[in-house]
Amino acid sequence: LGPDVHKRCLIFASHEDEAFVSGQYAAALEGSPWASRVVAGVKGAHFQVRFIEEAAPLGLHVVVVDDNIENFVVEQSVEHEVERLKKLGKDDYMRRHLSFRSKQPALGSPAFEFSDETELERFVRGAVLGKGQAIACKVRQVLADAEVTSVRELTSLLKDDTSGTCKLNTRLKAAGKKGMMKNHVETLRQQVDKPLPARLIFVKQSKRKQVKPSKYKSMPELAELICRADEEMKIQGANLWAISPSQNHYWMHSFGKAMRERATKTGVFCDFSMTLGLVFGAFFGFRVLRDPRRYTRYGQVKDDVERSLRYWHCDGAIIRYTRYAAVKNYRQLVGKFSAKKGGISAGSCAEKHEAESKRALVGMLDEFASSYARLAKPGEPSSCGLIWRQEAPKDLKRKARPSSCPTAAPPGSGKQSEKAASLDSQPRRRYKRWRSGVFEAVGGADQAAEHRSTCSDAESAMALRFDDGRGGGVFKESPIIQERHSDMTITCTTPSAEMTSKQDA
């Protein structure tokens, strides 16, 4: 982070730490710039993070780093460098250490220009969302013909003049251009006073020899990542970010490769994920809000899992830069108990560690998180004991019907063809569906009590929950879908697009 890093960093130690109490820390740091940067904190990783947040100014961007991180890595974005390292026999040839000076371009080549989406472009994209690319192109072309340069100018031009004609069309006709269609004008008018979608970063290959340098060019790579995360949290409406919990270079490189292919195809650069997943507790950043709903309550063994779920529950957004990872000592024991590790494992045993882990997971699921995750089944792979609900489980996905249709029965035969009869005789599976939204029980208190008696605790809690913590409630104009879930009927009320534009984006 540079020679002045001590000016922006503090060392938080437990007030019960033997090395802190005995003065070993002070002796080791004496004469260095870090001597005055040690803070007497509290014991426990979960309490320490809360202590830091309540001590910091509101709105500050804080990054928490474990003391046992050896280095930071990022996937290799230059393919010929991957091949070179592979031939040299390196084990982790698809990743590299973050550098203080030299950088690799994220898209594998420096000949790309990046530009932020303008406010006017965001306005048009929000207005024509879901109406097709052709309409979006027509609207953008008309606005270019009218020489509209800002949202404020466009808003005033969408109003009618004294003759009842749209001012935008009046300007276009004066310039000898064809006016905008009425339905397109109405589409733009509906976007007025609505929140704009989060800005995108456009990318295109440059034909010039000299490409405009990035605003982060002079920063070390880790500092650039932190600054970019701070900016994206403001834009995306998130308050928590992290890097990949896995340092597997195959997985990291596969995400980077997919990102580069997507950027080349669509012209939009996005090197982070907004899906629900684990926010790695060894290195993460958050916005200081001092919101009690976001504080972890189920101990330090699973505090990173709980933090991920609580922020998702409040914001519906988490930013994860999965091209980056942190390498820790005892890397094979990350998330597991070991008497050698110290830290969370200190003063505990394998049995107590496992019991606290299970209690924490069950507790947070029962309290608020059953809509976002479930416990992993025995033998089911999971790094944290939970399975995130990103999509329907594989065994519940609908299988594609055969491509060839069954032949019709001969006229007057009164019989089905053999193929059609075989299809009809197959048992039909009932599918569960998980939808984001607000759940309420159907039928009132009596039926609710009956549902509670026939369903498991987790299902009952999910069925009877009314407020999802995001200003939930029944939205009168929202579509209501009744579905069958195990032995109970629930109603899923999906919030309107206006209320959830940030989450949908």
mmCIF file with all atom_site columns, C-alpha atoms in Angstrom, residues 115-127 129 140 191 194-202 228 230-238 268-270 272 274 315-319 497-498 500-505:
data_model
loop_
_atom_site.group_PDB
_atom_site.id
_atom_site.type_symbol
_atom_site.label_atom_id
_atom_site.label_alt_id
_atom_site.label_comp_id
_atom_site.label_asym_id
_atom_site.label_entity_id
_atom_site.label_seq_id
_atom_site.pdbx_PDB_ins_code
_atom_site.Cartn_x
_atom_site.Cartn_y
_atom_site.Cartn_z
_atom_site.occupancy
_atom_site.B_iso_or_equiv
_atom_site.pdbx_formal_charge
_atom_site.auth_seq_id
_atom_site.auth_comp_id
_atom_site.auth_asym_id
_atom_site.auth_atom_id
_atom_site.pdbx_PDB_model_num
ATOM 1  C CA . SER A 1 115 ? -15.758 5.272  -20.022 1.00 0.00 ? 115 SER A CA 1
ATOM 2  C CA . ASP A 1 116 ? -18.469 5.673  -17.404 1.00 0.00 ? 116 ASP A CA 1
ATOM 3  C CA . GLU A 1 117 ? -22.081 5.634  -18.521 1.00 0.00 ? 117 GLU A CA 1
ATOM 4  C CA . THR A 1 118 ? -23.477 9.179  -18.469 1.00 0.00 ? 118 THR A CA 1
ATOM 5  C CA . GLU A 1 119 ? -26.530 10.206 -16.468 1.00 0.00 ? 119 GLU A CA 1
ATOM 6  C CA . LEU A 1 120 ? -28.523 10.671 -19.690 1.00 0.00 ? 120 LEU A CA 1
ATOM 7  C CA . GLU A 1 121 ? -27.598 7.180  -20.883 1.00 0.00 ? 121 GLU A CA 1
ATOM 8  C CA . ARG A 1 122 ? -28.693 5.763  -17.536 1.00 0.00 ? 122 ARG A CA 1
ATOM 9  C CA . PHE A 1 123 ? -32.014 7.621  -17.821 1.00 0.00 ? 123 PHE A CA 1
ATOM 10 C CA . VAL A 1 124 ? -32.700 6.171  -21.278 1.00 0.00 ? 124 VAL A CA 1
ATOM 11 C CA . ARG A 1 125 ? -31.653 2.666  -20.188 1.00 0.00 ? 125 ARG A CA 1
ATOM 12 C CA . GLY A 1 126 ? -33.991 2.827  -17.182 1.00 0.00 ? 126 GLY A CA 1
ATOM 13 C CA . ALA A 1 127 ? -36.860 4.034  -19.364 1.00 0.00 ? 127 ALA A CA 1
ATOM 14 C CA . LEU A 1 129 ? -35.602 -1.491 -19.775 1.00 0.00 ? 129 LEU A CA 1
ATOM 15 C CA . ARG A 1 140 ? -30.794 7.384  -28.316 1.00 0.00 ? 140 ARG A CA 1
ATOM 16 C CA . GLN A 1 191 ? -38.944 7.471  -16.084 1.00 0.00 ? 191 GLN A CA 1
ATOM 17 C CA . LYS A 1 194 ? -37.739 7.463  -10.847 1.00 0.00 ? 194 LYS A CA 1
ATOM 18 C CA . PRO A 1 195 ? -34.339 6.316  -9.532  1.00 0.00 ? 195 PRO A CA 1
ATOM 19 C CA . LEU A 1 196 ? -31.721 5.760  -12.218 1.00 0.00 ? 196 LEU A CA 1
ATOM 20 C CA . PRO A 1 197 ? -30.175 2.313  -12.690 1.00 0.00 ? 197 PRO A CA 1
ATOM 21 C CA . ALA A 1 198 ? -26.615 1.839  -11.451 1.00 0.00 ? 198 ALA A CA 1
ATOM 22 C CA . ARG A 1 199 ? -24.048 3.163  -13.885 1.00 0.00 ? 199 ARG A CA 1
ATOM 23 C CA . LEU A 1 200 ? -22.179 0.823  -16.197 1.00 0.00 ? 200 LEU A CA 1
ATOM 24 C CA . ILE A 1 201 ? -18.581 1.001  -17.397 1.00 0.00 ? 201 ILE A CA 1
ATOM 25 C CA . PHE A 1 202 ? -18.307 0.886  -21.184 1.00 0.00 ? 202 PHE A CA 1
ATOM 26 C CA . ARG A 1 228 ? -12.767 0.935  -6.652  1.00 0.00 ? 228 ARG A CA 1
ATOM 27 C CA . ASP A 1 230 ? -15.553 2.234  -2.219  1.00 0.00 ? 230 ASP A CA 1
ATOM 28 C CA . GLU A 1 231 ? -16.839 3.791  -5.448  1.00 0.00 ? 231 GLU A CA 1
ATOM 29 C CA . GLU A 1 232 ? -18.878 0.739  -6.445  1.00 0.00 ? 232 GLU A CA 1
ATOM 30 C CA . MET A 1 233 ? -20.554 0.521  -3.024  1.00 0.00 ? 233 MET A CA 1
ATOM 31 C CA . LYS A 1 234 ? -21.892 4.052  -3.542  1.00 0.00 ? 234 LYS A CA 1
ATOM 32 C CA . ILE A 1 235 ? -23.064 3.280  -7.074  1.00 0.00 ? 235 ILE A CA 1
ATOM 33 C CA . GLN A 1 236 ? -24.594 -0.143 -6.439  1.00 0.00 ? 236 GLN A CA 1
ATOM 34 C CA . GLY A 1 237 ? -26.264 0.731  -3.140  1.00 0.00 ? 237 GLY A CA 1
ATOM 35 C CA . ALA A 1 238 ? -24.203 -1.863 -1.264  1.00 0.00 ? 238 ALA A CA 1
ATOM 36 C CA . VAL A 1 268 ? -19.656 -3.525 -20.675 1.00 0.00 ? 268 VAL A CA 1
ATOM 37 C CA . PHE A 1 269 ? -16.891 -4.056 -18.092 1.00 0.00 ? 269 PHE A CA 1
ATOM 38 C CA . CYS A 1 270 ? -17.815 -5.595 -14.732 1.00 0.00 ? 270 CYS A CA 1
ATOM 39 C CA . PHE A 1 272 ? -17.242 -8.238 -9.664  1.00 0.00 ? 272 PHE A CA 1
ATOM 40 C CA . MET A 1 274 ? -23.411 -9.060 -7.067  1.00 0.00 ? 274 MET A CA 1
ATOM 41 C CA . ASP A 1 315 ? -29.414 -4.163 1.249   1.00 0.00 ? 315 ASP A CA 1
ATOM 42 C CA . GLY A 1 316 ? -30.106 -6.958 -1.210  1.00 0.00 ? 316 GLY A CA 1
ATOM 43 C CA . ALA A 1 317 ? -26.593 -6.354 -2.536  1.00 0.00 ? 317 ALA A CA 1
ATOM 44 C CA . ILE A 1 318 ? -23.032 -7.514 -1.820  1.00 0.00 ? 318 ILE A CA 1
ATOM 45 C CA . ILE A 1 319 ? -19.986 -6.837 -4.000  1.00 0.00 ? 319 ILE A CA 1
ATOM 46 C CA . ALA A 1 497 ? -40.428 -2.823 -10.038 1.00 0.00 ? 497 ALA A CA 1
ATOM 47 C CA . GLU A 1 498 ? -40.350 0.701  -8.610  1.00 0.00 ? 498 GLU A CA 1
ATOM 48 C CA . THR A 1 500 ? -37.005 -3.029 -6.022  1.00 0.00 ? 500 THR A CA 1
ATOM 49 C CA . SER A 1 501 ? -35.173 -1.391 -8.896  1.00 0.00 ? 501 SER A CA 1
ATOM 50 C CA . LYS A 1 502 ? -31.868 -1.546 -7.006  1.00 0.00 ? 502 LYS A CA 1
ATOM 51 C CA . GLN A 1 503 ? -32.293 -5.246 -6.198  1.00 0.00 ? 503 GLN A CA 1
ATOM 52 C CA . ASP A 1 504 ? -33.390 -6.101 -9.754  1.00 0.00 ? 504 ASP A CA 1
ATOM 53 C CA . ALA A 1 505 ? -30.401 -4.255 -11.200 1.00 0.00 ? 505 ALA A CA 1
#
